[in-house]
mmCIF file of C-alpha atoms in Angstrom:
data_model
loop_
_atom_site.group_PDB
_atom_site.id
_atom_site.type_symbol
_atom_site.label_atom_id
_atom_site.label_comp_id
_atom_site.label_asym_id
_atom_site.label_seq_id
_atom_site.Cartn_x
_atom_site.Cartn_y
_atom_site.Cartn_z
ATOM 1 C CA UNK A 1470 76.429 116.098 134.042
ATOM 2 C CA UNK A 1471 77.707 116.630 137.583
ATOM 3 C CA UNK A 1472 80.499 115.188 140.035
ATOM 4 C CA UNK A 1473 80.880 114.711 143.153
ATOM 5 C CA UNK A 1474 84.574 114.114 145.201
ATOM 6 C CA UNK A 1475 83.294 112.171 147.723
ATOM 7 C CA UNK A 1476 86.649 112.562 149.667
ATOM 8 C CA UNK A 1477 85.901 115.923 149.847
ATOM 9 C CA UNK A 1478 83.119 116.261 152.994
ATOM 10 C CA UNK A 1479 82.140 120.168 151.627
ATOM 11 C CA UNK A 1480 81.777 119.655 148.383
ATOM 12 C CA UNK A 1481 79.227 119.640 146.152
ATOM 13 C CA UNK A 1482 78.204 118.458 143.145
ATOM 14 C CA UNK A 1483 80.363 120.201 140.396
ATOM 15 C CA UNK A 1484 78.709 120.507 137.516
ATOM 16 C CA UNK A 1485 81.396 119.533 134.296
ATOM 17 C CA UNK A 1486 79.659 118.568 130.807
ATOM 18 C CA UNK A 1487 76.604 119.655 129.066
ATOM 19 C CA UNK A 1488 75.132 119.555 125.473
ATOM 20 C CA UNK A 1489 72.497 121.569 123.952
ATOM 21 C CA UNK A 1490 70.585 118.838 122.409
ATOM 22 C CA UNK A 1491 70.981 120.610 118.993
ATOM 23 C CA UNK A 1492 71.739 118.107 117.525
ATOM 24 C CA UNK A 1493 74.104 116.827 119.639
ATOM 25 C CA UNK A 1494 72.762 114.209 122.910
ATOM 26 C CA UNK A 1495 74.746 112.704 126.032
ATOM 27 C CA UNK A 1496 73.873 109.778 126.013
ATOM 28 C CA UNK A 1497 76.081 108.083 129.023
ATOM 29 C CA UNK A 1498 79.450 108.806 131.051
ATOM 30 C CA UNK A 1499 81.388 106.149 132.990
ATOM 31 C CA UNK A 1500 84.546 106.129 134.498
ATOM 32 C CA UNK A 1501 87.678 104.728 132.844
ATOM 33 C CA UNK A 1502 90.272 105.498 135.582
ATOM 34 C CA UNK A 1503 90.627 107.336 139.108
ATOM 35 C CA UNK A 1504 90.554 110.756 136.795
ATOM 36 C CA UNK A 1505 88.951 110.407 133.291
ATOM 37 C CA UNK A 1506 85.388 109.923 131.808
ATOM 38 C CA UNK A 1507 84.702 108.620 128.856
ATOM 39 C CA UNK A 1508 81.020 109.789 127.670
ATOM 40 C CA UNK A 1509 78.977 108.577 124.430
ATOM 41 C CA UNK A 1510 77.744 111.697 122.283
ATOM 42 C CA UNK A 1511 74.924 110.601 119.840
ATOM 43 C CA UNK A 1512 72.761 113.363 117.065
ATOM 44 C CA UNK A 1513 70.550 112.643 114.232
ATOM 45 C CA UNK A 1514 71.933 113.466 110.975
ATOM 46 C CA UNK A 1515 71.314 113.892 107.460
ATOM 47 C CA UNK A 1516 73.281 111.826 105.067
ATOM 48 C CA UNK A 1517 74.203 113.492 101.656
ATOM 49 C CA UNK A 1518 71.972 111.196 99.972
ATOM 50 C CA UNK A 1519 69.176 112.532 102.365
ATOM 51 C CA UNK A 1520 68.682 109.528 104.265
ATOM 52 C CA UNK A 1521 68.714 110.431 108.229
ATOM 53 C CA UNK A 1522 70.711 108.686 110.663
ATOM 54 C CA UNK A 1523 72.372 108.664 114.022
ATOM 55 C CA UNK A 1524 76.446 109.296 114.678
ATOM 56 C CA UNK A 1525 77.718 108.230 117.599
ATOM 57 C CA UNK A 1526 81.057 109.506 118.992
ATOM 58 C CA UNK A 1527 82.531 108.992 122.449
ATOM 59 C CA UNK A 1528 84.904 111.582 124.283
ATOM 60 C CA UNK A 1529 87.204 111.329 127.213
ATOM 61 C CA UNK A 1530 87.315 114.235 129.878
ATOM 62 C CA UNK A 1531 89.157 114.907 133.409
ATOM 63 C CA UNK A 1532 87.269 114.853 136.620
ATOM 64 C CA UNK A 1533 86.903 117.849 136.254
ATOM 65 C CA UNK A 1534 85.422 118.378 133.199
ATOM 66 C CA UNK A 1535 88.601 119.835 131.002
ATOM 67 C CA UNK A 1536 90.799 118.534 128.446
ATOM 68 C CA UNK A 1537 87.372 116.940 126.119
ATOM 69 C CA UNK A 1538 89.133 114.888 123.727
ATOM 70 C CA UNK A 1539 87.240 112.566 120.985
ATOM 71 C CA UNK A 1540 88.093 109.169 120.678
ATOM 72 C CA UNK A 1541 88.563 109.114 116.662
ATOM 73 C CA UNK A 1542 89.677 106.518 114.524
ATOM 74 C CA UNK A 1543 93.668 106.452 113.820
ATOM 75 C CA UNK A 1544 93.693 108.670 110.447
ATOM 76 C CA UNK A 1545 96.351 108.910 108.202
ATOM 77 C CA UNK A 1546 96.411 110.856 104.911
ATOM 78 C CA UNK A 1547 93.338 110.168 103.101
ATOM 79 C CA UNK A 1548 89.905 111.170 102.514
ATOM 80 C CA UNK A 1549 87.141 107.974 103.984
ATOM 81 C CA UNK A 1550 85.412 105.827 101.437
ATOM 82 C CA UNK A 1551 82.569 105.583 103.483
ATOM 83 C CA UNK A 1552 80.682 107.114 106.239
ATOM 84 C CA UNK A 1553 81.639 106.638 109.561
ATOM 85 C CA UNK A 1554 78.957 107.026 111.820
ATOM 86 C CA UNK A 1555 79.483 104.257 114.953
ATOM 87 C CA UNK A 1556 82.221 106.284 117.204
ATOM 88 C CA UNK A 1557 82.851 102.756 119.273
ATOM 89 C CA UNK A 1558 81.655 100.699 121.728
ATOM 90 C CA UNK A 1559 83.701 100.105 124.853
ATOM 91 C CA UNK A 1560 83.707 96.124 125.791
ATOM 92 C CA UNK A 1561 86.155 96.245 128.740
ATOM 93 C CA UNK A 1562 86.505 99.079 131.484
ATOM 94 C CA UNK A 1563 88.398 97.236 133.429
ATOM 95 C CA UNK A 1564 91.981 96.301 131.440
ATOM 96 C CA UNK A 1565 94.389 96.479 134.858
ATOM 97 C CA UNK A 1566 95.786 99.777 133.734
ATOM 98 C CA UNK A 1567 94.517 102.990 134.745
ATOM 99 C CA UNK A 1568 92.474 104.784 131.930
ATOM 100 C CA UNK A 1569 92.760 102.086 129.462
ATOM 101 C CA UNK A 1570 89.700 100.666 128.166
ATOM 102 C CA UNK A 1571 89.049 97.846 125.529
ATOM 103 C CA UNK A 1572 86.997 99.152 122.548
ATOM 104 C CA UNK A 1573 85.262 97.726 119.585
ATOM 105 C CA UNK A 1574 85.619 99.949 116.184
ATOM 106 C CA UNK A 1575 85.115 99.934 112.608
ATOM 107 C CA UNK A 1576 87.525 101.247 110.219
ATOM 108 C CA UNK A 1577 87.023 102.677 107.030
ATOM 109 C CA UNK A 1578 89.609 102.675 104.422
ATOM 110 C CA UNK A 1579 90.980 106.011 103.114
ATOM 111 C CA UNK A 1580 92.212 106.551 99.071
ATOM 112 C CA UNK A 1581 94.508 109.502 98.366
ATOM 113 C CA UNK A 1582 96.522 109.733 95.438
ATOM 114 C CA UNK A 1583 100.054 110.405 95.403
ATOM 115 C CA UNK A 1584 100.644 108.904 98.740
ATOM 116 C CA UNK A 1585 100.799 105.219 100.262
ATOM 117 C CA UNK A 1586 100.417 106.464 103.461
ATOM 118 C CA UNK A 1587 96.231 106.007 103.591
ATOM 119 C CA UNK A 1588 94.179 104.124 105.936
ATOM 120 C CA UNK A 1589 93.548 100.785 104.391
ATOM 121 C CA UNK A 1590 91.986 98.376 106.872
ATOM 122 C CA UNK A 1591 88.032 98.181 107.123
ATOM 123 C CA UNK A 1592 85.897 96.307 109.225
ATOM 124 C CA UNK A 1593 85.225 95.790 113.101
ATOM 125 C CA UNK A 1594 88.832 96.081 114.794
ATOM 126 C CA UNK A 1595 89.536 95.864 119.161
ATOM 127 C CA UNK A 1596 91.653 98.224 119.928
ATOM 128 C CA UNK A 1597 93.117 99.248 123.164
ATOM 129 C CA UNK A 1598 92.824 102.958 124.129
ATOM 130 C CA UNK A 1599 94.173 104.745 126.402
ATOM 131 C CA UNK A 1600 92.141 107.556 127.599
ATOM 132 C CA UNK A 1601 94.608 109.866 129.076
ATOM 133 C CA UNK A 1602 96.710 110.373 125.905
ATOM 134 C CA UNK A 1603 94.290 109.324 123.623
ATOM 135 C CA UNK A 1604 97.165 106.397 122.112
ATOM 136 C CA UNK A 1605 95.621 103.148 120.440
ATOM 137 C CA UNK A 1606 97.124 99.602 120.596
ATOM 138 C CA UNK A 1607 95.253 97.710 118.206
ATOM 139 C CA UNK A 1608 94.620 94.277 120.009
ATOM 140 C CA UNK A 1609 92.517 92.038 117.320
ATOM 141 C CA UNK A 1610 92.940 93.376 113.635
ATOM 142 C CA UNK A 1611 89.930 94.946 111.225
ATOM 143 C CA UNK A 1612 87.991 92.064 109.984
ATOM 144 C CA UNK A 1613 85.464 92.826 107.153
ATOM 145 C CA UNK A 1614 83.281 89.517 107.965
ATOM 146 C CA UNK A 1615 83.216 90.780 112.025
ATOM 147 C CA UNK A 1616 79.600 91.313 113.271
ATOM 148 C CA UNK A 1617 78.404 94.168 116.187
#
């Protein structure tokens, strides 16, 4: 993937994220502020039980192609009680703050023992994200019965 500062009358396209396709895909890259990308990474995997399938994940990068970050999933203590293979689907890019986007995201619950502190809300959950820092304000709580 390549840029281009367009305010910038000799430059040229600068190139800033690439993946080797093994396993891992770009799949897209869109803006989310004045200085950070978000872009959806997507591979085919095999499940433990052998079944294949695809994980998605997104990322957030500067302009210029440092700082990669991935967009995961507020994790506590815990191991997962599931698989979680959908990374998130962003369903605003425009919130009215810079870098913020509106995302769509399903959460897993975690056990641990020994500890209280474990993930424990499952279903599709909106949360708002803010790209620069990576920090989540959940906007519309995990529902179990909440459909894609």
């Amino acid at each position: 993937m390549k840029v281009l500062d367009l305010t910038d009358p000799n430059a040229g396209p600068l190139p800033i994220a690439a993946v080797d396709g093994n396993p891992d895909r770009l799949n897209w890259c869109r803006w989310s502020g004045v200085r950070r990308l978000i872009c959806e990474l997507y591979a085919a995997v095999r499940l433990d039980n052998g079944d294949v399938s695809y994980v998605s994940r997104l990322v957030a990068m500067d302009a210029d192609g440092k700082r990669i970050q991935t967009i995961r999933l507020p994790q506590r203590n815990g191991q997962t009680l599931g698989y979680t293979l959908f990374g998130g689907a962003v369903l605003d890019w425009n919130t009215g703050e810079d870098g913020h986007v509106l995302m769509v995201r399903r959460y897993v619950p975690e056990f641990s023992t020994g500890t209280r502190l474990v993930q424990s809300e499952e279903g599709l959950a909106v949360d708002d994200i803010n790209s620069i820092s990576l920090g989540t304000n959940t906007i519309l709580k995990a529902r179990k019965d909440a459909q894609e």
